Short mmCIF file of N, CA and C in Angstrom, two decimals:
data_model
loop_
_atom_site.label_atom_id
_atom_site.label_comp_id
_atom_site.label_asym_id
_atom_site.label_seq_id
_atom_site.Cartn_x
_atom_site.Cartn_y
_atom_site.Cartn_z
N MET A 1 -167.71 -0.47 -211.31
CA MET A 1 -166.29 -0.04 -211.44
C MET A 1 -165.16 -0.97 -210.70
N GLU A 2 -165.42 -0.77 -209.39
CA GLU A 2 -164.49 -1.00 -208.43
C GLU A 2 -164.00 -2.85 -208.44
N GLU A 3 -165.13 -3.59 -209.27
CA GLU A 3 -164.79 -4.71 -209.71
C GLU A 3 -163.77 -5.04 -210.32
N VAL A 4 -164.05 -4.12 -211.48
CA VAL A 4 -162.94 -4.07 -212.72
C VAL A 4 -161.62 -3.65 -212.64
N VAL A 5 -161.37 -2.72 -211.72
CA VAL A 5 -160.31 -2.27 -210.84
C VAL A 5 -159.43 -3.25 -210.31
N SER A 6 -160.51 -3.82 -209.56
CA SER A 6 -160.04 -5.23 -208.56
C SER A 6 -159.40 -6.39 -209.44
N ARG A 7 -159.81 -6.77 -210.49
CA ARG A 7 -159.68 -7.98 -211.49
C ARG A 7 -158.51 -7.39 -211.79
N TYR A 8 -158.40 -6.27 -212.65
CA TYR A 8 -157.08 -6.17 -213.06
C TYR A 8 -156.11 -5.90 -212.32
N ALA A 9 -155.97 -5.47 -211.27
CA ALA A 9 -154.84 -5.45 -210.18
C ALA A 9 -154.62 -6.69 -209.71
N SER A 10 -155.72 -7.66 -209.38
CA SER A 10 -155.15 -8.91 -208.88
C SER A 10 -154.49 -9.62 -210.04
N ALA A 11 -154.56 -9.37 -210.98
CA ALA A 11 -154.39 -9.96 -212.42
C ALA A 11 -152.41 -9.54 -212.64
N ILE A 12 -152.46 -8.00 -212.41
CA ILE A 12 -151.11 -7.93 -212.51
C ILE A 12 -150.07 -8.37 -211.29
N VAL A 13 -150.81 -8.25 -210.00
CA VAL A 13 -150.13 -9.13 -208.81
C VAL A 13 -149.74 -10.47 -209.02
N SER A 14 -150.60 -11.08 -209.44
CA SER A 14 -150.57 -12.58 -209.76
C SER A 14 -149.23 -12.79 -210.72
N ILE A 15 -149.44 -11.93 -211.69
CA ILE A 15 -148.25 -11.84 -212.75
C ILE A 15 -147.09 -11.60 -212.27
N ALA A 16 -146.76 -10.73 -211.24
CA ALA A 16 -145.60 -10.10 -210.68
C ALA A 16 -145.26 -11.41 -209.85
N LYS A 17 -146.13 -12.15 -209.31
CA LYS A 17 -145.81 -13.15 -208.02
C LYS A 17 -145.22 -14.41 -209.12
N ASP A 18 -145.91 -14.73 -210.00
CA ASP A 18 -145.28 -15.53 -210.94
C ASP A 18 -143.78 -15.52 -211.48
N GLU A 19 -143.61 -14.27 -211.94
CA GLU A 19 -142.49 -13.94 -212.49
C GLU A 19 -141.15 -13.53 -211.06
N GLY A 20 -141.72 -13.67 -210.22
CA GLY A 20 -140.81 -13.51 -209.06
C GLY A 20 -140.31 -12.19 -209.04
N LYS A 21 -141.03 -11.14 -209.43
CA LYS A 21 -140.95 -9.58 -209.58
C LYS A 21 -141.52 -8.54 -208.81
N LEU A 22 -142.06 -8.84 -207.79
CA LEU A 22 -142.78 -8.25 -207.04
C LEU A 22 -142.20 -6.56 -206.84
N GLU A 23 -141.19 -6.63 -206.39
CA GLU A 23 -140.79 -5.26 -206.46
C GLU A 23 -140.46 -4.49 -207.63
N GLN A 24 -139.91 -5.00 -208.65
CA GLN A 24 -140.02 -4.53 -209.73
C GLN A 24 -141.27 -3.95 -210.09
N TYR A 25 -142.35 -4.65 -210.25
CA TYR A 25 -143.49 -4.21 -210.66
C TYR A 25 -144.24 -3.03 -209.69
N LYS A 26 -143.90 -3.65 -208.27
CA LYS A 26 -144.31 -2.25 -207.61
C LYS A 26 -143.64 -1.00 -207.96
N THR A 27 -142.33 -0.81 -208.10
CA THR A 27 -141.58 0.34 -208.69
C THR A 27 -142.13 0.72 -209.88
N ALA A 28 -142.27 0.03 -211.00
CA ALA A 28 -142.65 0.62 -212.08
C ALA A 28 -144.10 0.90 -212.09
N ILE A 29 -144.86 0.24 -211.56
CA ILE A 29 -146.36 0.68 -211.50
C ILE A 29 -146.48 1.78 -210.70
N PHE A 30 -145.77 2.22 -209.74
CA PHE A 30 -145.98 3.35 -209.11
C PHE A 30 -145.22 4.56 -210.03
N GLU A 31 -144.34 4.23 -210.83
CA GLU A 31 -143.55 5.47 -211.83
C GLU A 31 -144.50 5.72 -212.94
N VAL A 32 -145.10 4.73 -213.33
CA VAL A 32 -145.76 5.08 -214.53
C VAL A 32 -147.22 5.58 -214.09
N ALA A 33 -147.81 5.30 -212.89
CA ALA A 33 -148.80 6.24 -212.64
C ALA A 33 -148.30 7.56 -212.10
N SER A 34 -147.18 7.60 -211.77
CA SER A 34 -147.07 9.26 -211.42
C SER A 34 -146.49 9.76 -212.67
N ALA A 35 -145.98 9.36 -213.59
CA ALA A 35 -145.54 9.88 -214.91
C ALA A 35 -147.19 10.36 -215.61
N LEU A 36 -148.15 9.66 -215.57
CA LEU A 36 -149.55 9.70 -216.15
C LEU A 36 -150.52 10.89 -215.18
N GLU A 37 -149.86 10.82 -214.02
CA GLU A 37 -150.69 11.98 -213.24
C GLU A 37 -149.93 13.31 -213.30
N LYS A 38 -148.40 13.35 -213.51
CA LYS A 38 -147.76 14.52 -213.75
C LYS A 38 -148.17 15.19 -215.01
N GLU A 39 -147.88 14.14 -216.07
CA GLU A 39 -148.18 14.55 -217.59
C GLU A 39 -149.37 14.34 -217.92
N ASP A 40 -150.49 15.46 -217.90
CA ASP A 40 -151.75 15.35 -217.92
C ASP A 40 -152.10 15.10 -219.59
N LYS A 41 -151.14 15.60 -220.58
CA LYS A 41 -151.10 15.49 -221.70
C LYS A 41 -151.06 14.14 -222.22
N LEU A 42 -150.32 13.13 -221.70
CA LEU A 42 -149.88 11.80 -221.55
C LEU A 42 -151.18 10.94 -221.53
N LEU A 43 -151.83 11.07 -220.61
CA LEU A 43 -152.94 10.48 -220.25
C LEU A 43 -154.01 10.80 -221.14
N LYS A 44 -154.26 11.93 -221.55
CA LYS A 44 -155.19 12.44 -222.54
C LYS A 44 -154.92 11.87 -223.85
N LEU A 45 -153.75 11.54 -224.27
CA LEU A 45 -153.45 11.20 -225.69
C LEU A 45 -153.78 9.76 -225.37
N LEU A 46 -153.49 8.87 -224.27
CA LEU A 46 -153.65 7.60 -224.41
C LEU A 46 -155.12 7.28 -224.31
N LYS A 47 -156.33 8.26 -223.75
CA LYS A 47 -157.54 8.01 -223.79
C LYS A 47 -158.01 8.63 -224.99
N SER A 48 -157.41 9.43 -225.78
CA SER A 48 -157.95 10.02 -226.79
C SER A 48 -158.70 8.70 -227.93
N TYR A 49 -159.92 9.09 -228.57
CA TYR A 49 -160.24 8.31 -229.43
C TYR A 49 -159.61 8.74 -230.71
N PHE A 50 -159.00 9.76 -231.11
CA PHE A 50 -158.82 10.17 -232.29
C PHE A 50 -157.35 10.02 -232.30
N VAL A 51 -156.58 9.42 -231.37
CA VAL A 51 -154.95 9.02 -231.76
C VAL A 51 -155.19 7.50 -232.11
N LYS A 52 -154.22 7.39 -233.12
CA LYS A 52 -154.31 6.09 -233.80
C LYS A 52 -153.88 4.98 -232.42
N GLU A 53 -154.42 3.77 -232.40
CA GLU A 53 -153.75 2.53 -231.74
C GLU A 53 -152.21 2.40 -231.68
N THR A 54 -151.78 2.49 -232.80
CA THR A 54 -150.41 1.98 -232.87
C THR A 54 -149.58 3.51 -232.41
N ASP A 55 -149.99 4.45 -232.62
CA ASP A 55 -149.26 5.68 -231.90
C ASP A 55 -149.36 5.42 -230.44
N LYS A 56 -150.03 5.00 -229.62
CA LYS A 56 -150.74 4.89 -228.52
C LYS A 56 -149.71 3.90 -227.70
N PHE A 57 -149.67 2.98 -228.88
CA PHE A 57 -148.65 1.82 -228.38
C PHE A 57 -147.20 2.08 -228.16
N ARG A 58 -146.96 2.86 -229.30
CA ARG A 58 -145.45 3.56 -229.33
C ARG A 58 -145.23 4.26 -228.07
N VAL A 59 -146.13 5.12 -227.73
CA VAL A 59 -145.99 6.06 -226.46
C VAL A 59 -145.76 4.55 -225.16
N ILE A 60 -146.74 4.00 -225.21
CA ILE A 60 -146.42 3.12 -223.90
C ILE A 60 -145.14 2.20 -224.09
N ASP A 61 -144.75 1.78 -225.43
CA ASP A 61 -143.72 0.96 -225.31
C ASP A 61 -142.31 2.14 -224.42
N GLU A 62 -142.39 3.55 -225.30
CA GLU A 62 -141.50 4.35 -224.78
C GLU A 62 -141.36 4.41 -223.09
N LEU A 63 -142.86 4.76 -222.62
CA LEU A 63 -143.04 5.03 -221.42
C LEU A 63 -142.57 3.70 -220.32
N CYS A 64 -142.61 2.19 -221.11
CA CYS A 64 -142.38 1.10 -220.17
C CYS A 64 -141.16 0.51 -220.60
N SER A 65 -140.35 1.25 -221.68
CA SER A 65 -138.99 0.26 -221.87
C SER A 65 -138.01 -0.14 -220.96
N SER A 66 -137.69 0.90 -220.15
CA SER A 66 -136.62 1.04 -219.02
C SER A 66 -137.05 -0.15 -217.68
N TYR A 67 -138.06 -0.45 -217.77
CA TYR A 67 -138.37 -1.39 -216.98
C TYR A 67 -138.25 -2.95 -217.18
N LYS A 68 -138.37 -3.27 -218.60
CA LYS A 68 -138.34 -4.66 -218.64
C LYS A 68 -139.10 -5.73 -218.29
N LEU A 69 -140.50 -5.00 -218.67
CA LEU A 69 -141.53 -5.96 -217.92
C LEU A 69 -142.36 -6.26 -218.85
N ASP A 70 -142.43 -6.73 -219.88
CA ASP A 70 -143.13 -7.16 -221.07
C ASP A 70 -144.63 -7.08 -220.35
N ASN A 71 -144.86 -8.12 -219.63
CA ASN A 71 -146.25 -8.14 -219.17
C ASN A 71 -146.93 -6.79 -218.64
N LEU A 72 -146.24 -5.97 -218.24
CA LEU A 72 -146.74 -4.52 -217.76
C LEU A 72 -147.15 -3.70 -219.08
N THR A 73 -146.17 -3.85 -220.25
CA THR A 73 -146.25 -2.78 -221.19
C THR A 73 -147.67 -3.46 -221.95
N ASN A 74 -148.03 -5.01 -222.30
CA ASN A 74 -148.95 -5.53 -222.59
C ASN A 74 -150.14 -5.40 -221.95
N PHE A 75 -150.16 -4.85 -220.59
CA PHE A 75 -151.30 -4.71 -219.82
C PHE A 75 -151.47 -3.42 -220.08
N MET A 76 -150.87 -2.34 -220.23
CA MET A 76 -150.83 -0.83 -220.48
C MET A 76 -151.63 -0.75 -221.72
N LYS A 77 -151.40 -1.73 -222.64
CA LYS A 77 -151.90 -1.59 -224.09
C LYS A 77 -153.21 -2.28 -224.25
N LEU A 78 -153.27 -3.43 -223.53
CA LEU A 78 -154.89 -3.81 -223.32
C LEU A 78 -155.72 -2.51 -222.42
N LEU A 79 -155.23 -2.02 -221.47
CA LEU A 79 -156.28 -1.07 -221.24
C LEU A 79 -156.66 -0.01 -222.28
N VAL A 80 -155.51 0.29 -222.99
CA VAL A 80 -155.60 1.42 -223.98
C VAL A 80 -156.80 0.81 -224.78
N GLN A 81 -156.43 -0.62 -225.55
CA GLN A 81 -157.45 -1.18 -226.43
C GLN A 81 -158.98 -1.18 -225.69
N LYS A 82 -159.00 -1.14 -224.46
CA LYS A 82 -160.55 -1.64 -223.80
C LYS A 82 -160.98 -0.15 -223.27
N HIS A 83 -160.38 1.04 -223.35
CA HIS A 83 -160.53 2.10 -223.04
C HIS A 83 -160.84 1.99 -221.91
N GLN A 84 -159.85 1.73 -221.00
CA GLN A 84 -160.08 1.28 -219.67
C GLN A 84 -158.65 2.01 -219.14
N ILE A 85 -157.78 3.10 -219.64
CA ILE A 85 -156.72 3.40 -219.27
C ILE A 85 -156.79 4.72 -218.17
N PHE A 86 -158.18 5.09 -218.18
CA PHE A 86 -158.35 6.51 -217.28
C PHE A 86 -158.64 5.45 -215.94
N ARG A 87 -158.68 4.38 -215.97
CA ARG A 87 -158.24 3.50 -214.32
C ARG A 87 -157.10 3.37 -214.09
N PHE A 88 -156.13 3.63 -214.46
CA PHE A 88 -154.82 3.11 -214.06
C PHE A 88 -154.41 3.48 -212.65
N LYS A 89 -154.76 4.83 -212.29
CA LYS A 89 -154.51 5.27 -211.07
C LYS A 89 -154.98 4.26 -210.02
N ASP A 90 -156.41 4.40 -210.02
CA ASP A 90 -156.97 3.15 -209.20
C ASP A 90 -156.54 1.90 -209.04
N ILE A 91 -156.09 1.10 -210.46
CA ILE A 91 -155.47 0.06 -210.47
C ILE A 91 -154.07 -0.12 -209.91
N ALA A 92 -153.48 0.96 -210.05
CA ALA A 92 -151.88 1.07 -209.10
C ALA A 92 -151.99 1.07 -207.82
N LYS A 93 -152.92 1.71 -207.10
CA LYS A 93 -153.10 1.73 -205.80
C LYS A 93 -153.56 0.12 -205.25
N GLU A 94 -154.36 -0.39 -206.21
CA GLU A 94 -154.87 -1.68 -205.91
C GLU A 94 -153.35 -2.70 -205.96
N VAL A 95 -152.88 -2.50 -207.13
CA VAL A 95 -151.66 -3.37 -207.39
C VAL A 95 -150.73 -3.35 -205.98
N ASN A 96 -150.33 -1.88 -205.47
CA ASN A 96 -149.45 -1.35 -204.53
C ASN A 96 -150.08 -2.21 -203.08
N LYS A 97 -151.17 -2.02 -203.12
CA LYS A 97 -151.57 -2.96 -201.62
C LYS A 97 -151.48 -4.34 -201.98
N GLY A 98 -151.98 -4.87 -203.15
CA GLY A 98 -151.47 -6.48 -203.30
C GLY A 98 -150.11 -6.87 -202.87
N ILE A 99 -149.24 -6.18 -203.79
CA ILE A 99 -147.94 -6.50 -203.70
C ILE A 99 -147.14 -6.27 -202.15
N ASN A 100 -147.82 -5.32 -201.45
CA ASN A 100 -147.33 -5.00 -200.20
C ASN A 100 -147.53 -6.26 -199.55
N GLU A 101 -149.07 -6.43 -199.62
CA GLU A 101 -149.62 -7.63 -198.86
C GLU A 101 -148.46 -9.07 -199.05
N ALA A 102 -148.34 -9.25 -200.40
CA ALA A 102 -147.57 -10.40 -200.44
C ALA A 102 -145.95 -10.68 -200.29
N LEU A 103 -145.56 -9.01 -199.91
CA LEU A 103 -144.09 -8.66 -199.36
C LEU A 103 -144.15 -8.25 -197.95
N ASN A 104 -145.38 -8.64 -197.38
CA ASN A 104 -145.67 -8.47 -196.02
C ASN A 104 -144.94 -6.88 -195.62
N ILE A 105 -145.55 -6.40 -196.09
CA ILE A 105 -145.14 -4.73 -196.02
C ILE A 105 -146.55 -3.93 -195.50
N TYR A 106 -146.46 -3.04 -194.39
CA TYR A 106 -147.70 -2.74 -193.63
C TYR A 106 -147.47 -1.20 -194.32
N GLU A 107 -148.75 -0.65 -194.50
CA GLU A 107 -148.70 0.76 -194.88
C GLU A 107 -149.59 1.45 -193.62
N GLY A 108 -148.99 2.62 -193.80
CA GLY A 108 -149.40 3.50 -192.74
C GLY A 108 -149.27 5.15 -192.93
N PHE A 109 -149.43 5.84 -192.04
CA PHE A 109 -149.92 7.48 -192.27
C PHE A 109 -148.82 8.03 -191.06
N VAL A 110 -148.22 8.90 -191.19
CA VAL A 110 -147.54 9.89 -190.32
C VAL A 110 -148.12 11.30 -190.69
N TYR A 111 -148.49 11.44 -189.83
CA TYR A 111 -149.50 12.96 -189.44
C TYR A 111 -148.19 13.83 -188.59
N SER A 112 -148.40 14.94 -189.37
CA SER A 112 -147.73 16.23 -188.94
C SER A 112 -148.23 17.66 -189.43
N THR A 113 -147.68 18.40 -188.70
CA THR A 113 -148.49 20.03 -189.12
C THR A 113 -147.86 20.82 -190.16
N GLU A 114 -146.57 20.18 -190.50
CA GLU A 114 -146.32 20.55 -192.02
C GLU A 114 -145.82 19.35 -193.08
N GLU A 115 -145.61 19.76 -194.30
CA GLU A 115 -145.09 18.47 -194.92
C GLU A 115 -143.82 18.09 -194.45
N LEU A 116 -143.23 16.77 -194.11
CA LEU A 116 -142.35 16.25 -193.90
C LEU A 116 -141.32 15.99 -195.28
N SER A 117 -140.13 15.85 -195.24
CA SER A 117 -139.33 15.68 -196.28
C SER A 117 -139.01 14.01 -196.15
N ASP A 118 -138.67 13.91 -197.56
CA ASP A 118 -138.37 12.26 -197.80
C ASP A 118 -137.51 11.80 -196.69
N GLU A 119 -136.69 12.39 -196.37
CA GLU A 119 -135.44 11.81 -195.63
C GLU A 119 -135.83 11.82 -193.96
N ARG A 120 -136.73 12.57 -193.85
CA ARG A 120 -137.65 12.47 -192.44
C ARG A 120 -138.69 11.08 -192.43
N ILE A 121 -139.33 11.36 -193.62
CA ILE A 121 -140.26 9.84 -193.47
C ILE A 121 -139.85 8.83 -193.39
N ALA A 122 -138.55 8.47 -194.12
CA ALA A 122 -137.58 7.42 -194.18
C ALA A 122 -137.03 7.07 -192.77
N GLU A 123 -136.47 7.85 -192.20
CA GLU A 123 -136.13 7.89 -190.73
C GLU A 123 -137.27 7.36 -189.81
N VAL A 124 -138.38 8.19 -190.01
CA VAL A 124 -139.78 7.41 -189.49
C VAL A 124 -140.08 6.01 -189.52
N GLU A 125 -140.13 5.78 -190.89
CA GLU A 125 -140.11 4.43 -191.32
C GLU A 125 -139.60 3.26 -191.00
N GLU A 126 -138.07 3.88 -190.73
CA GLU A 126 -137.24 2.86 -189.95
C GLU A 126 -137.31 2.51 -188.65
N ALA A 127 -137.50 3.62 -188.03
CA ALA A 127 -137.96 3.16 -186.60
C ALA A 127 -139.00 2.79 -186.69
N ILE A 128 -140.40 2.99 -186.99
CA ILE A 128 -141.47 2.21 -186.86
C ILE A 128 -141.13 0.77 -187.26
N SER A 129 -140.65 0.34 -188.54
CA SER A 129 -140.14 -1.25 -188.96
C SER A 129 -139.68 -1.68 -187.93
N LEU A 130 -138.52 -0.97 -187.30
CA LEU A 130 -137.95 -2.00 -185.99
C LEU A 130 -138.53 -2.21 -185.34
N LYS A 131 -139.70 -1.38 -184.52
CA LYS A 131 -140.68 -1.65 -183.41
C LYS A 131 -141.42 -2.76 -183.71
N LEU A 132 -141.83 -2.58 -185.36
CA LEU A 132 -142.90 -3.70 -185.39
C LEU A 132 -142.18 -4.89 -186.20
N LYS A 133 -141.22 -4.79 -186.45
CA LYS A 133 -140.24 -6.27 -186.76
C LYS A 133 -141.08 -6.30 -188.30
N ARG A 134 -141.35 -5.50 -189.38
CA ARG A 134 -141.55 -5.56 -190.28
C ARG A 134 -141.68 -4.20 -191.20
N ARG A 135 -141.37 -4.53 -192.51
CA ARG A 135 -141.15 -3.12 -193.44
C ARG A 135 -142.31 -2.27 -193.42
N VAL A 136 -142.09 -1.14 -193.33
CA VAL A 136 -143.50 -0.03 -193.17
C VAL A 136 -143.29 0.89 -194.17
N GLU A 137 -144.57 1.33 -195.08
CA GLU A 137 -144.23 2.52 -195.81
C GLU A 137 -144.99 3.26 -195.46
N LEU A 138 -144.67 4.59 -195.28
CA LEU A 138 -145.63 5.59 -194.43
C LEU A 138 -145.97 6.69 -195.55
N THR A 139 -147.37 7.34 -195.43
CA THR A 139 -147.58 8.63 -196.51
C THR A 139 -147.95 9.77 -195.29
N ASN A 140 -147.36 10.73 -195.59
CA ASN A 140 -147.45 11.95 -194.72
C ASN A 140 -148.83 12.84 -195.05
N LYS A 141 -149.48 12.92 -193.61
CA LYS A 141 -150.59 13.63 -194.08
C LYS A 141 -150.65 14.77 -193.12
N ILE A 142 -151.41 16.26 -193.69
CA ILE A 142 -151.22 16.97 -192.74
C ILE A 142 -152.31 17.17 -191.71
N ASP A 143 -151.96 17.23 -190.65
CA ASP A 143 -153.42 17.32 -189.68
C ASP A 143 -153.03 18.93 -188.55
N SER A 144 -153.99 19.99 -189.10
CA SER A 144 -153.85 20.97 -188.41
C SER A 144 -153.96 20.84 -186.86
N ARG A 145 -154.66 19.82 -186.52
CA ARG A 145 -154.92 19.68 -185.14
C ARG A 145 -153.99 19.56 -184.24
N LEU A 146 -152.95 19.22 -184.53
CA LEU A 146 -151.45 18.49 -183.89
C LEU A 146 -150.94 19.91 -183.63
N ILE A 147 -150.42 20.06 -182.59
CA ILE A 147 -149.64 21.46 -182.11
C ILE A 147 -148.24 21.44 -182.62
N GLY A 148 -147.73 20.11 -182.62
CA GLY A 148 -146.27 19.77 -183.05
C GLY A 148 -146.13 18.39 -182.86
N GLY A 149 -145.14 18.11 -183.52
CA GLY A 149 -144.54 16.47 -183.23
C GLY A 149 -145.11 15.86 -184.38
N ILE A 150 -145.32 14.47 -184.38
CA ILE A 150 -145.83 13.70 -185.33
C ILE A 150 -146.54 12.44 -184.68
N LYS A 151 -147.91 12.16 -185.58
CA LYS A 151 -148.36 10.98 -185.06
C LYS A 151 -148.34 9.95 -186.28
N VAL A 152 -148.13 8.50 -185.77
CA VAL A 152 -147.94 7.65 -187.04
C VAL A 152 -149.05 6.50 -186.78
N VAL A 153 -150.01 6.23 -187.51
CA VAL A 153 -150.96 4.97 -187.73
C VAL A 153 -150.21 4.05 -188.49
N VAL A 154 -150.03 2.84 -188.09
CA VAL A 154 -149.74 1.63 -189.01
C VAL A 154 -150.70 0.25 -188.98
N HIS A 155 -151.47 -0.07 -189.84
CA HIS A 155 -152.04 -1.27 -189.26
C HIS A 155 -152.99 -1.30 -188.08
N ASP A 156 -152.84 -1.86 -187.17
CA ASP A 156 -153.82 -1.43 -186.12
C ASP A 156 -152.71 -0.82 -184.87
N HIS A 157 -151.87 0.04 -185.13
CA HIS A 157 -151.01 0.38 -184.20
C HIS A 157 -150.85 2.03 -184.21
N VAL A 158 -150.65 2.81 -183.00
CA VAL A 158 -150.62 3.97 -182.69
C VAL A 158 -149.59 4.49 -182.38
N PHE A 159 -148.62 5.61 -182.95
CA PHE A 159 -147.59 6.02 -182.39
C PHE A 159 -147.67 7.43 -182.53
N ASP A 160 -148.00 7.84 -181.07
CA ASP A 160 -148.13 9.31 -180.94
C ASP A 160 -147.32 10.05 -180.03
N GLY A 161 -146.41 10.77 -180.71
CA GLY A 161 -145.68 11.81 -180.17
C GLY A 161 -145.87 12.87 -180.55
N SER A 162 -146.92 13.37 -180.74
CA SER A 162 -147.36 14.98 -181.02
C SER A 162 -147.61 15.59 -179.66
N ILE A 163 -147.06 16.71 -179.54
CA ILE A 163 -147.52 17.84 -178.24
C ILE A 163 -148.97 17.54 -177.89
N LYS A 164 -149.80 17.69 -178.85
CA LYS A 164 -151.52 17.45 -178.36
C LYS A 164 -151.52 16.48 -177.52
N TYR A 165 -151.13 15.38 -177.94
CA TYR A 165 -151.20 13.97 -177.08
C TYR A 165 -150.19 14.07 -175.58
N LYS A 166 -149.10 14.66 -175.65
CA LYS A 166 -148.40 14.78 -174.31
C LYS A 166 -149.05 15.78 -173.43
N LEU A 167 -149.57 16.67 -173.95
CA LEU A 167 -150.43 17.59 -173.10
C LEU A 167 -151.79 16.85 -172.86
N GLU A 168 -152.50 16.29 -173.66
CA GLU A 168 -153.43 15.51 -172.80
C GLU A 168 -152.95 14.73 -171.96
N THR A 169 -151.91 13.66 -172.02
CA THR A 169 -151.82 12.89 -170.96
C THR A 169 -151.37 13.63 -169.85
N MET A 170 -150.54 14.67 -169.76
CA MET A 170 -150.27 15.42 -168.85
C MET A 170 -151.35 15.84 -167.91
N LYS A 171 -152.47 16.38 -168.59
CA LYS A 171 -153.72 17.04 -168.06
C LYS A 171 -154.39 15.44 -167.39
N GLN A 172 -154.57 14.55 -167.93
CA GLN A 172 -155.24 13.34 -167.34
C GLN A 172 -154.28 13.06 -165.93
N GLU A 173 -153.20 13.10 -166.08
CA GLU A 173 -152.15 12.44 -165.28
C GLU A 173 -152.55 13.57 -163.75
N LEU A 174 -152.59 15.06 -164.19
CA LEU A 174 -152.97 15.92 -163.15
C LEU A 174 -154.32 15.44 -162.38
N LYS A 175 -155.18 15.33 -163.12
CA LYS A 175 -156.82 15.09 -162.85
C LYS A 175 -156.59 13.95 -161.74
N GLU A 176 -155.73 12.70 -162.43
CA GLU A 176 -155.64 11.62 -161.49
C GLU A 176 -154.97 11.81 -160.02
N ARG A 177 -153.93 12.60 -160.08
CA ARG A 177 -153.43 12.85 -158.99
C ARG A 177 -154.24 13.87 -157.64
N ARG A 178 -155.05 14.79 -158.46
CA ARG A 178 -156.12 15.35 -157.68
C ARG A 178 -157.14 14.97 -157.02
N SER A 179 -157.47 13.74 -157.94
CA SER A 179 -158.59 12.96 -157.32
C SER A 179 -158.14 12.07 -156.04
N ASN A 180 -156.87 11.36 -156.02
CA ASN A 180 -156.03 10.75 -154.95
C ASN A 180 -155.83 11.53 -153.59
#
């Protein structure tokens, strides 16, 4: 299964590179994957063996029309024809990784005790991007072990501004002072 996903994703990344439209494909793939995830009926329709292919193709044409990426539209139709549309979410993740790699973007996580707003995540992305001198895209994950603050993990870098980390650091410093 993963080999199929990888091959499809690799093909789309290659097409995006050839067309010089990496950012456009990245955006379109993300938005289409989100639409398929949010609209359960849409994915069911595209997976159905009882709906005519021409009707499915009309839905795809409508779904992809605003992107002006003919190869994306054709790719979606191919997935429907091959009964592989159920793999689109996994393909989208792999496409995102491939495009990020091509665009020299690091992916990472920002851990917090509660969900962060998009604005707050953007602020953290900007700050970390400046430190790493490379564009960073973060996904928020909830970590109930943190007392407060945030912890950011990007590539092989950890930026820990959590209260838990600060308390552990203070504890370690006190131990070192006592032993001296």
